[in-house]
C-alpha cells in the first residue's frame, strides 16, 4: 500500500471518553473495513513512533504521547474480549484467583483498578462471578470494574460494556439500596449508547435511594447534555451543585464537572452564534455555567473566556465606509455621526460569523477576532502579519 | 605515509581500524590488547582524563566523575537525561568535548601502533543522525586537530565491510544495527560489482543496549526492595548493579537464565533473570524495533520478502529475540558479520583508504565503487498554506533517501500583495507538519521592487558530498538573486568555546 498520509493517520487526539465508533475512526475504520483494524493500529503506531525521533523536541514529546494513546486505545478496544492486547514476545500465565470473602474480592479488585491494571481487575471480577454465580455482590463488583474501566478509557469493547450493563442491572434489581449499583448502571447505560434510559435510571434511583449521590446528580446532568436538552441540563446542573453543597469534598468536583459539561455542550452547539436566539441561549447558559463554577479555580478558568465573549458578543462595531462617514460628518457638521454609526454598525457576533463563514481580511472581523478569548472559545488561530513564501 | 583511519565512535564502545593500500584491514588494539574501547571517560582528581576499560571500572567507585552515553547528547548541550550539565571540578563538559577525548584515545592508539602521527579520519555516525549531530561529531574531531574527511553512516560502513567479503552476490540488504545507544535500520541495494546504494533508512537514536540494562537494573531494584534494601541509596552499589545488569543481559544471549549477587545495604541479594523474563521486560522495545523496521521498509517501498540478506550489526543484535523478530518479518534467517562489534570501523577504514586515494589500483577494493550515501532526512522549506489562519507547512525539496550529492529546485509564490521580502526557512525532517521538523537555518531576501501576490520565487537547494547544505532563492520571473545561506555546521559550542576547548584539550593527556 503506498505510503500516503491519510487523515486518520494524522489524527492525534480523541475525546476523554471516546465512543467505540470514534475509536474505530481513529484507526481508519471506516473507510477501511473492520478486518483491517489490527493492520491499521500497527501502521498508525509505526508512523507515530517514527515521529518520536524527529529533530524537534516538542514534536518528539507530542509523538510519544500519541504513541501512548494508540497503545492505550488499542488495548482498551480489545480488553476483556480475550483478544491479543498488544505486541509482546511472551504471554504470562496468570493463576486463577480464589476469594475467601467479598471483602477480599473488593480489596483485590480495588487494588488492580487503583494500579490501572484493568486486565487483572476484569479477570478477578469475572472469576468472582463464576465463584459466586447469580450473586448481587459479585455482579456489583463486575459492573463497577467495567464502569471504572469505561470511564477511564481502558475498557471500551461493546461486548464487555454490554456484559457490564447486564451485571449492573442484576445488581440494581437485587440490591436497589446500594447507590454504587445505580451509579454503575447509569454509567454503563451511557457506555452502551442508551442515554435516555440513563435519565430514567437516575429518576428510578431518586425514588429508591434516600438522596441522589453527587455522582448520580452529575450523571443526570451528563444525560441531559448528551440528549441535547440544554434546559434540563442547566436545571440538573444547578440541582447537582445545590444538593452536593453539604459534602465539602464532593462539592468542588460536582461544580467542576457540571461546569465542564455545560461549557462543553455550549461550545459545540451554540458557537459561533448564528442568531439573536442563539445569543440569548448562549448568554443564559454561560451564566449558569459561571454560577456552577464559583469557587473552583479550574472551572472558573474554563468558563472565563465564554463570560467575556457573552459580555461582548452583542456590542456593535462600525462596519461601514470610513471615508463616507468622515465626509458626511464634515458635511453635516457632525450631526450625522451618531446616526451613521448606528445605521452602519453590526453586532460583533454577526461580524465574526460573517468572517468565519466567508474568508475575509476585513478590518472589523480582524478587530473582533483579535482577542485571545475570542479565538479560544471559537477554536481559531489568526495571524496578524503575513510574510514568507 | 599519511594514513587515514576509520573510527566507529559508538555510544557504549568505540573502535579504530586501518586499511592498507592492498586492501587489508586491521582493527587497532591498544597497549592493553583491547580492540574495543568503551566510550567512557573518567576524570580523576588532579589527573588526566582516563578513557576506556579503566574508566568504566571507576564508574563503580566514583560515578559522579565518570561520563558515559554522551553520544546520545550529540548536537545538544548535555547528555544527561534530566537536562543538567555534566560538571567535574568546576568544568562543564559538552558531549562534543567528551567525544573528542575518546577520539584522542583512539588516535593515540593508532599513532602508537604505526609509530607516526595520524591526522585524518573518517568517523561514523548513526544513519539517523541529523545535521546538528553530524556537525557536532565533526567538531569533536576538529577539537583535537583531526581532519575529518567524511562523516559516514554506520550501517553503510557495516554493509560495505560485509559487501567486500561477499562480493559478487547482488541483492537487497537490510542492515540492522542495534548498538549500545542507538538503533539504525538501513536498506541497501548491492550490485554485482559490490556497489552499494542506500534506498531507505530509519532508526531511533535513543534506543539501544543501555536501555535494556536499565530495565534489568529496575528489576534488580525490585528484588532488593522485596528483601528490604534500597539499591539506589548508595551510588556505589547502584553503579555495581548497572555493571551486573549489563553482564546479565549479555549472558542471556547464550544462556536461558543468569544469576548475579547484588550488594545492597551491606548484604548480598541473589538476582536471577530468565531469558523469557528478559524478553517480557523488553516487550515495548521489541515492538518499537519491529515498528521502525516495517516503517522503513514501507517508506522505501520495499516488501519484506524482497530482502535477500538481513545483516545484523552492533553488540545488542546478539539478543536472540531480535533474530526471531527479523526472521519473522523478512522470512529469512539473519546473517551475522564475523565481527559484530568491529565491522563499522572496518568499513570506515576501507572507505577512508579508498577516498584518500592511497589504494593499490590492482587491489580488489579499487574495483568496488564507494557506497552512494543518501540524505537520511528530508530537507524542505516553510511555506504558508492558509494566509488567513497563518497555517504553515514544510514543503519538502530533497526527500529522505535521495542519493547525495544532489541539487534540486522548487518554485513557490509570494503570499501577499506588494511583498518586498521573503524569509526562506530551511527544515530538516520527513514530515509536512512543522511540529515534527527542525529548522536548520534561514535567510531574508529582498526583491528589487514590491511584487504582487503570487509572484514566483525559485528556491535551489543542494546537499554536497561533504554534507553541506546550501540554499539559494531567486526571483522566479527575472532570475534576480534574492538570498543564500549555508547551513552553519555549528556545534553547540560557540567559536569562543571551541577555542577554549581546543586549548584545554591540547593541555591534557588522555590515558
GROMACS .gro file of N, CA and C in nm, chain A residues 14-145:
model
  396
   14UNK      N    1  -0.820   1.210   2.086
   14UNK     CA    2  -0.952   1.154   2.100
   14UNK      C    3  -1.019   1.221   2.218
   15UNK      N    4  -1.153   1.224   2.222
   15UNK     CA    5  -1.217   1.275   2.344
   15UNK      C    6  -1.177   1.190   2.464
   16UNK      N    7  -1.196   1.245   2.582
   16UNK     CA    8  -1.154   1.174   2.704
   16UNK      C    9  -1.222   1.038   2.714
   17UNK      N   10  -1.350   1.033   2.675
   17UNK     CA   11  -1.421   0.905   2.675
   17UNK      C   12  -1.477   0.881   2.536
   18UNK      N   13  -1.392   0.828   2.450
   18UNK     CA   14  -1.438   0.813   2.311
   18UNK      C   15  -1.542   0.703   2.299
   19UNK      N   16  -1.630   0.719   2.203
   19UNK     CA   17  -1.723   0.610   2.174
   19UNK      C   18  -1.646   0.505   2.095
   20UNK      N   19  -1.710   0.390   2.084
   20UNK     CA   20  -1.646   0.281   2.010
   20UNK      C   21  -1.623   0.324   1.865
   21UNK      N   22  -1.722   0.391   1.809
   21UNK     CA   23  -1.710   0.436   1.669
   21UNK      C   24  -1.596   0.538   1.655
   22UNK      N   25  -1.583   0.626   1.754
   22UNK     CA   26  -1.475   0.727   1.746
   22UNK      C   27  -1.339   0.658   1.749
   23UNK      N   28  -1.330   0.552   1.829
   23UNK     CA   29  -1.203   0.481   1.836
   23UNK      C   30  -1.172   0.408   1.706
   24UNK      N   31  -1.275   0.349   1.649
   24UNK     CA   32  -1.252   0.280   1.522
   24UNK      C   33  -1.210   0.382   1.415
   25UNK      N   34  -1.275   0.497   1.417
   25UNK     CA   35  -1.241   0.601   1.319
   25UNK      C   36  -1.097   0.649   1.339
   26UNK      N   37  -1.055   0.653   1.464
   26UNK     CA   38  -0.916   0.689   1.497
   26UNK      C   39  -0.818   0.597   1.426
   27UNK      N   40  -0.865   0.475   1.403
   27UNK     CA   41  -0.780   0.377   1.334
   27UNK      C   42  -0.826   0.353   1.190
   28UNK      N   43  -0.897   0.452   1.135
   28UNK     CA   44  -0.928   0.447   0.993
   28UNK      C   45  -1.040   0.355   0.953
   29UNK      N   46  -1.129   0.322   1.048
   29UNK     CA   47  -1.242   0.234   1.014
   29UNK      C   48  -1.371   0.308   1.043
   30UNK      N   49  -1.455   0.346   0.946
   30UNK     CA   50  -1.421   0.345   0.802
   30UNK      C   51  -1.319   0.453   0.767
   31UNK      N   52  -1.264   0.463   0.648
   31UNK     CA   53  -1.309   0.399   0.524
   31UNK      C   54  -1.265   0.254   0.508
   32UNK      N   55  -1.167   0.212   0.590
   32UNK     CA   56  -1.126   0.072   0.578
   32UNK      C   57  -1.225  -0.018   0.649
   33UNK      N   58  -1.226  -0.143   0.610
   33UNK     CA   59  -1.321  -0.237   0.671
   33UNK      C   60  -1.268  -0.282   0.806
   34UNK      N   61  -1.358  -0.336   0.886
   34UNK     CA   62  -1.325  -0.373   1.025
   34UNK      C   63  -1.213  -0.476   1.033
   35UNK      N   64  -1.199  -0.560   0.931
   35UNK     CA   65  -1.093  -0.661   0.939
   35UNK      C   66  -0.954  -0.601   0.922
   36UNK      N   67  -0.947  -0.471   0.891
   36UNK     CA   68  -0.818  -0.404   0.877
   36UNK      C   69  -0.772  -0.341   1.009
   37UNK      N   70  -0.852  -0.363   1.117
   37UNK     CA   71  -0.824  -0.292   1.242
   37UNK      C   72  -0.681  -0.317   1.291
   38UNK      N   73  -0.642  -0.443   1.302
   38UNK     CA   74  -0.508  -0.474   1.355
   38UNK      C   75  -0.399  -0.412   1.267
   39UNK      N   76  -0.414  -0.424   1.137
   39UNK     CA   77  -0.314  -0.367   1.046
   39UNK      C   78  -0.306  -0.215   1.062
   40UNK      N   79  -0.423  -0.152   1.072
   40UNK     CA   80  -0.425  -0.006   1.085
   40UNK      C   81  -0.365   0.041   1.217
   41UNK      N   82  -0.395  -0.034   1.324
   41UNK     CA   83  -0.335   0.002   1.454
   41UNK      C   84  -0.184  -0.002   1.442
   42UNK      N   85  -0.134  -0.110   1.381
   42UNK     CA   86   0.011  -0.125   1.368
   42UNK      C   87   0.069  -0.014   1.281
   43UNK      N   88   0.000   0.018   1.173
   43UNK     CA   89   0.052   0.121   1.082
   43UNK      C   90   0.056   0.256   1.151
   44UNK      N   91  -0.051   0.290   1.223
   44UNK     CA   92  -0.055   0.420   1.290
   44UNK      C   93   0.053   0.427   1.398
   45UNK      N   94   0.068   0.317   1.469
   45UNK     CA   95   0.169   0.315   1.575
   45UNK      C   96   0.308   0.334   1.513
   46UNK      N   97   0.333   0.267   1.401
   46UNK     CA   98   0.464   0.279   1.336
   46UNK      C   99   0.489   0.422   1.292
   47UNK      N  100   0.389   0.482   1.229
   47UNK     CA  101   0.405   0.619   1.179
   47UNK      C  102   0.436   0.715   1.292
   48UNK      N  103   0.362   0.704   1.400
   48UNK     CA  104   0.383   0.797   1.511
   48UNK      C  105   0.510   0.764   1.587
   49UNK      N  106   0.546   0.636   1.591
   49UNK     CA  107   0.672   0.603   1.657
   49UNK      C  108   0.788   0.667   1.582
   50UNK      N  109   0.780   0.669   1.450
   50UNK     CA  110   0.886   0.732   1.372
   50UNK      C  111   0.899   0.880   1.409
   51UNK      N  112   0.788   0.943   1.441
   51UNK     CA  113   0.794   1.086   1.477
   51UNK      C  114   0.861   1.106   1.612
   52UNK      N  115   0.871   1.003   1.695
   52UNK     CA  116   0.935   1.022   1.826
   52UNK      C  117   1.085   1.046   1.809
   53UNK      N  118   1.136   1.025   1.687
   53UNK     CA  119   1.277   1.052   1.662
   53UNK      C  120   1.297   1.182   1.587
   54UNK      N  121   1.193   1.263   1.577
   54UNK     CA  122   1.207   1.387   1.500
   54UNK      C  123   1.307   1.479   1.569
   55UNK      N  124   1.362   1.570   1.493
   55UNK     CA  125   1.462   1.661   1.547
   55UNK      C  126   1.402   1.771   1.633
   56UNK      N  127   1.268   1.781   1.633
   56UNK     CA  128   1.201   1.886   1.709
   56UNK      C  129   1.159   1.831   1.845
   57UNK      N  130   1.212   1.886   1.955
   57UNK     CA  131   1.182   1.828   2.088
   57UNK      C  132   1.033   1.832   2.121
   58UNK      N  133   0.965   1.939   2.077
   58UNK     CA  134   0.820   1.948   2.104
   58UNK      C  135   0.746   1.839   2.028
   59UNK      N  136   0.788   1.819   1.904
   59UNK     CA  137   0.726   1.715   1.822
   59UNK      C  138   0.751   1.577   1.880
   60UNK      N  139   0.872   1.556   1.930
   60UNK     CA  140   0.908   1.426   1.989
   60UNK      C  141   0.815   1.396   2.107
   61UNK      N  142   0.797   1.498   2.189
   61UNK     CA  143   0.715   1.480   2.309
   61UNK      C  144   0.571   1.450   2.271
   62UNK      N  145   0.520   1.523   2.174
   62UNK     CA  146   0.382   1.500   2.130
   62UNK      C  147   0.369   1.359   2.073
   63UNK      N  148   0.467   1.320   1.992
   63UNK     CA  149   0.461   1.188   1.930
   63UNK      C  150   0.462   1.078   2.036
   64UNK      N  151   0.541   1.098   2.142
   64UNK     CA  152   0.545   0.996   2.249
   64UNK      C  153   0.408   0.982   2.311
   65UNK      N  154   0.341   1.095   2.333
   65UNK     CA  155   0.207   1.090   2.393
   65UNK      C  156   0.109   1.020   2.301
   66UNK      N  157   0.122   1.047   2.171
   66UNK     CA  158   0.028   0.984   2.077
   66UNK      C  159   0.054   0.834   2.069
   67UNK      N  160   0.180   0.795   2.073
   67UNK     CA  161   0.211   0.652   2.073
   67UNK      C  162   0.149   0.586   2.197
   68UNK      N  163   0.160   0.655   2.308
   68UNK     CA  164   0.098   0.604   2.431
   68UNK      C  165  -0.053   0.593   2.417
   69UNK      N  166  -0.113   0.693   2.354
   69UNK     CA  167  -0.258   0.692   2.333
   69UNK      C  168  -0.298   0.576   2.242
   70UNK      N  169  -0.222   0.557   2.135
   70UNK     CA  170  -0.252   0.447   2.042
   70UNK      C  171  -0.245   0.314   2.116
   71UNK      N  172  -0.142   0.300   2.197
   71UNK     CA  173  -0.127   0.175   2.272
   71UNK      C  174  -0.245   0.156   2.366
   72UNK      N  175  -0.280   0.263   2.438
   72UNK     CA  176  -0.388   0.253   2.536
   72UNK      C  177  -0.521   0.220   2.470
   73UNK      N  178  -0.550   0.292   2.362
   73UNK     CA  179  -0.679   0.271   2.294
   73UNK      C  180  -0.686   0.133   2.231
   74UNK      N  181  -0.574   0.091   2.169
   74UNK     CA  182  -0.577  -0.040   2.104
   74UNK      C  183  -0.594  -0.151   2.208
   75UNK      N  184  -0.536  -0.130   2.326
   75UNK     CA  185  -0.555  -0.230   2.432
   75UNK      C  186  -0.698  -0.223   2.485
   76UNK      N  187  -0.747  -0.101   2.502
   76UNK     CA  188  -0.883  -0.085   2.554
   76UNK      C  189  -0.987  -0.143   2.459
   77UNK      N  190  -0.957  -0.136   2.331
   77UNK     CA  191  -1.051  -0.189   2.231
   77UNK      C  192  -1.070  -0.338   2.246
   78UNK      N  193  -0.967  -0.403   2.295
   78UNK     CA  194  -0.973  -0.549   2.299
   78UNK      C  195  -0.984  -0.604   2.441
   79UNK      N  196  -0.965  -0.518   2.538
   79UNK     CA  197  -0.958  -0.567   2.676
   79UNK      C  198  -1.088  -0.638   2.714
   80UNK      N  199  -1.071  -0.753   2.774
   80UNK     CA  200  -1.187  -0.826   2.824
   80UNK      C  201  -1.249  -0.920   2.723
   81UNK      N  202  -1.198  -0.912   2.596
   81UNK     CA  203  -1.260  -0.997   2.494
   81UNK      C  204  -1.181  -1.124   2.471
   82UNK      N  205  -1.063  -1.132   2.535
   82UNK     CA  206  -0.979  -1.250   2.513
   82UNK      C  207  -0.886  -1.233   2.396
   83UNK      N  208  -0.895  -1.116   2.322
   83UNK     CA  209  -0.806  -1.093   2.209
   83UNK      C  210  -0.669  -1.048   2.256
   84UNK      N  211  -0.573  -1.050   2.164
   84UNK     CA  212  -0.437  -1.005   2.194
   84UNK      C  213  -0.439  -0.858   2.227
   85UNK      N  214  -0.388  -0.821   2.341
   85UNK     CA  215  -0.395  -0.679   2.380
   85UNK      C  216  -0.267  -0.604   2.352
   86UNK      N  217  -0.182  -0.657   2.269
   86UNK     CA  218  -0.066  -0.576   2.233
   86UNK      C  219   0.052  -0.663   2.198
   87UNK      N  220   0.151  -0.600   2.133
   87UNK     CA  221   0.268  -0.675   2.089
   87UNK      C  222   0.348  -0.725   2.207
   88UNK      N  223   0.411  -0.832   2.192
   88UNK     CA  224   0.494  -0.884   2.301
   88UNK      C  225   0.548  -1.018   2.265
   89UNK      N  226   0.663  -1.048   2.318
   89UNK     CA  227   0.725  -1.174   2.282
   89UNK      C  228   0.669  -1.290   2.362
   90UNK      N  229   0.620  -1.259   2.482
   90UNK     CA  230   0.575  -1.370   2.566
   90UNK      C  231   0.441  -1.337   2.628
   91UNK      N  232   0.369  -1.436   2.674
   91UNK     CA  233   0.246  -1.410   2.750
   91UNK      C  234   0.263  -1.477   2.885
   92UNK      N  235   0.214  -1.409   2.987
   92UNK     CA  236   0.233  -1.465   3.120
   92UNK      C  237   0.123  -1.562   3.150
   93UNK      N  238   0.152  -1.658   3.235
   93UNK     CA  239   0.046  -1.744   3.285
   93UNK      C  240  -0.009  -1.677   3.409
   94UNK      N  241  -0.138  -1.648   3.406
   94UNK     CA  242  -0.199  -1.581   3.521
   94UNK      C  243  -0.275  -1.686   3.602
   95UNK      N  244  -0.237  -1.706   3.727
   95UNK     CA  245  -0.308  -1.808   3.805
   95UNK      C  246  -0.448  -1.759   3.838
   96UNK      N  247  -0.547  -1.851   3.844
   96UNK     CA  248  -0.683  -1.815   3.882
   96UNK      C  249  -0.685  -1.771   4.026
   97UNK      N  250  -0.758  -1.662   4.051
   97UNK     CA  251  -0.768  -1.617   4.190
   97UNK      C  252  -0.892  -1.676   4.254
   98UNK      N  253  -0.880  -1.708   4.382
   98UNK     CA  254  -0.995  -1.756   4.459
   98UNK      C  255  -1.014  -1.661   4.575
   99UNK      N  256  -1.138  -1.620   4.600
   99UNK     CA  257  -1.161  -1.520   4.702
   99UNK      C  258  -1.235  -1.582   4.820
  100UNK      N  259  -1.177  -1.561   4.936
  100UNK     CA  260  -1.238  -1.621   5.055
  100UNK      C  261  -1.367  -1.546   5.091
  101UNK      N  262  -1.361  -1.415   5.080
  101UNK     CA  263  -1.478  -1.334   5.115
  101UNK      C  264  -1.496  -1.225   5.012
  102UNK      N  265  -1.612  -1.161   5.020
  102UNK     CA  266  -1.636  -1.049   4.929
  102UNK      C  267  -1.545  -0.932   4.959
  103UNK      N  268  -1.509  -0.920   5.087
  103UNK     CA  269  -1.415  -0.813   5.123
  103UNK      C  270  -1.282  -0.835   5.052
  104UNK      N  271  -1.240  -0.961   5.048
  104UNK     CA  272  -1.118  -0.996   4.974
  104UNK      C  273  -1.130  -0.952   4.829
  105UNK      N  274  -1.244  -0.984   4.773
  105UNK     CA  275  -1.266  -0.953   4.632
  105UNK      C  276  -1.255  -0.803   4.609
  106UNK      N  277  -1.324  -0.726   4.692
  106UNK     CA  278  -1.320  -0.580   4.676
  106UNK      C  279  -1.179  -0.528   4.693
  107UNK      N  280  -1.109  -0.585   4.791
  107UNK     CA  281  -0.972  -0.538   4.817
  107UNK      C  282  -0.884  -0.563   4.695
  108UNK      N  283  -0.894  -0.683   4.642
  108UNK     CA  284  -0.809  -0.720   4.528
  108UNK      C  285  -0.845  -0.636   4.405
  109UNK      N  286  -0.974  -0.629   4.378
  109UNK     CA  287  -1.019  -0.558   4.257
  109UNK      C  288  -0.987  -0.410   4.267
  110UNK      N  289  -1.009  -0.352   4.384
  110UNK     CA  290  -0.979  -0.209   4.402
  110UNK      C  291  -0.831  -0.182   4.378
  111UNK      N  292  -0.748  -0.272   4.430
  111UNK     CA  293  -0.603  -0.253   4.412
  111UNK      C  294  -0.567  -0.256   4.263
  112UNK      N  295  -0.626  -0.349   4.191
  112UNK     CA  296  -0.597  -0.358   4.047
  112UNK      C  297  -0.641  -0.230   3.976
  113UNK      N  298  -0.760  -0.183   4.009
  113UNK     CA  299  -0.812  -0.062   3.943
  113UNK      C  300  -0.726   0.058   3.981
  114UNK      N  301  -0.689   0.064   4.107
  114UNK     CA  302  -0.604   0.174   4.152
  114UNK      C  303  -0.472   0.177   4.077
  115UNK      N  304  -0.420   0.058   4.043
  115UNK     CA  305  -0.294   0.048   3.969
  115UNK      C  306  -0.314   0.050   3.819
  116UNK      N  307  -0.438   0.081   3.776
  116UNK     CA  308  -0.469   0.086   3.632
  116UNK      C  309  -0.447  -0.048   3.563
  117UNK      N  310  -0.455  -0.157   3.639
  117UNK     CA  311  -0.440  -0.289   3.578
  117UNK      C  312  -0.580  -0.346   3.554
  118UNK      N  313  -0.641  -0.302   3.446
  118UNK     CA  314  -0.779  -0.342   3.420
  118UNK      C  315  -0.788  -0.485   3.369
  119UNK      N  316  -0.677  -0.533   3.311
  119UNK     CA  317  -0.678  -0.675   3.271
  119UNK      C  318  -0.697  -0.761   3.395
  120UNK      N  319  -0.618  -0.733   3.497
  120UNK     CA  320  -0.625  -0.812   3.621
  120UNK      C  321  -0.759  -0.789   3.690
  121UNK      N  322  -0.807  -0.666   3.690
  121UNK     CA  323  -0.934  -0.636   3.756
  121UNK      C  324  -1.048  -0.713   3.690
  122UNK      N  325  -1.049  -0.715   3.559
  122UNK     CA  326  -1.156  -0.787   3.486
  122UNK      C  327  -1.148  -0.936   3.513
  123UNK      N  328  -1.025  -0.986   3.511
  123UNK     CA  329  -1.007  -1.131   3.536
  123UNK      C  330  -1.062  -1.166   3.673
  124UNK      N  331  -1.023  -1.084   3.772
  124UNK     CA  332  -1.066  -1.112   3.909
  124UNK      C  333  -1.218  -1.102   3.920
  125UNK      N  334  -1.276  -0.999   3.860
  125UNK     CA  335  -1.421  -0.979   3.869
  125UNK      C  336  -1.496  -1.092   3.799
  126UNK      N  337  -1.444  -1.136   3.687
  126UNK     CA  338  -1.509  -1.247   3.614
  126UNK      C  339  -1.500  -1.375   3.696
  127UNK      N  340  -1.382  -1.393   3.752
  127UNK     CA  341  -1.361  -1.513   3.835
  127UNK      C  342  -1.462  -1.515   3.949
  128UNK      N  343  -1.484  -1.398   4.009
  128UNK     CA  344  -1.578  -1.388   4.121
  128UNK      C  345  -1.721  -1.422   4.077
  129UNK      N  346  -1.758  -1.380   3.956
  129UNK     CA  347  -1.895  -1.410   3.911
  129UNK      C  348  -1.910  -1.561   3.886
  130UNK      N  349  -1.798  -1.628   3.856
  130UNK     CA  350  -1.804  -1.775   3.842
  130UNK      C  351  -1.810  -1.840   3.980
  131UNK      N  352  -1.734  -1.781   4.071
  131UNK     CA  353  -1.729  -1.839   4.205
  131UNK      C  354  -1.861  -1.817   4.278
  132UNK      N  355  -1.917  -1.696   4.262
  132UNK     CA  356  -2.046  -1.665   4.325
  132UNK      C  357  -2.146  -1.630   4.215
  133UNK      N  358  -2.198  -1.733   4.152
  133UNK     CA  359  -2.289  -1.708   4.040
  133UNK      C  360  -2.421  -1.652   4.091
  134UNK      N  361  -2.484  -1.570   4.009
  134UNK     CA  362  -2.616  -1.512   4.041
  134UNK      C  363  -2.616  -1.441   4.176
  135UNK      N  364  -2.509  -1.377   4.204
  135UNK     CA  365  -2.497  -1.309   4.333
  135UNK      C  366  -2.491  -1.159   4.311
  136UNK      N  367  -2.567  -1.083   4.391
  136UNK     CA  368  -2.573  -0.937   4.370
  136UNK      C  369  -2.436  -0.873   4.390
  137UNK      N  370  -2.362  -0.921   4.489
  137UNK     CA  371  -2.234  -0.856   4.518
  137UNK      C  372  -2.131  -0.880   4.409
  138UNK      N  373  -2.123  -1.003   4.362
  138UNK     CA  374  -2.023  -1.028   4.255
  138UNK      C  375  -2.064  -0.953   4.128
  139UNK      N  376  -2.195  -0.944   4.104
  139UNK     CA  377  -2.243  -0.867   3.988
  139UNK      C  378  -2.209  -0.720   4.007
  140UNK      N  379  -2.223  -0.673   4.131
  140UNK     CA  380  -2.193  -0.532   4.160
  140UNK      C  381  -2.045  -0.503   4.133
  141UNK      N  382  -1.959  -0.595   4.177
  141UNK     CA  383  -1.815  -0.576   4.155
  141UNK      C  384  -1.784  -0.573   4.007
  142UNK      N  385  -1.841  -0.669   3.935
  142UNK     CA  386  -1.812  -0.675   3.792
  142UNK      C  387  -1.859  -0.547   3.723
  143UNK      N  388  -1.978  -0.504   3.756
  143UNK     CA  389  -2.031  -0.381   3.694
  143UNK      C  390  -1.942  -0.261   3.729
  144UNK      N  391  -1.898  -0.257   3.853
  144UNK     CA  392  -1.814  -0.145   3.896
  144UNK      C  393  -1.682  -0.142   3.819
  145UNK      N  394  -1.621  -0.259   3.801
  145UNK     CA  395  -1.494  -0.266   3.728
  145UNK      C  396  -1.513  -0.219   3.584
   0.00000   0.00000   0.00000
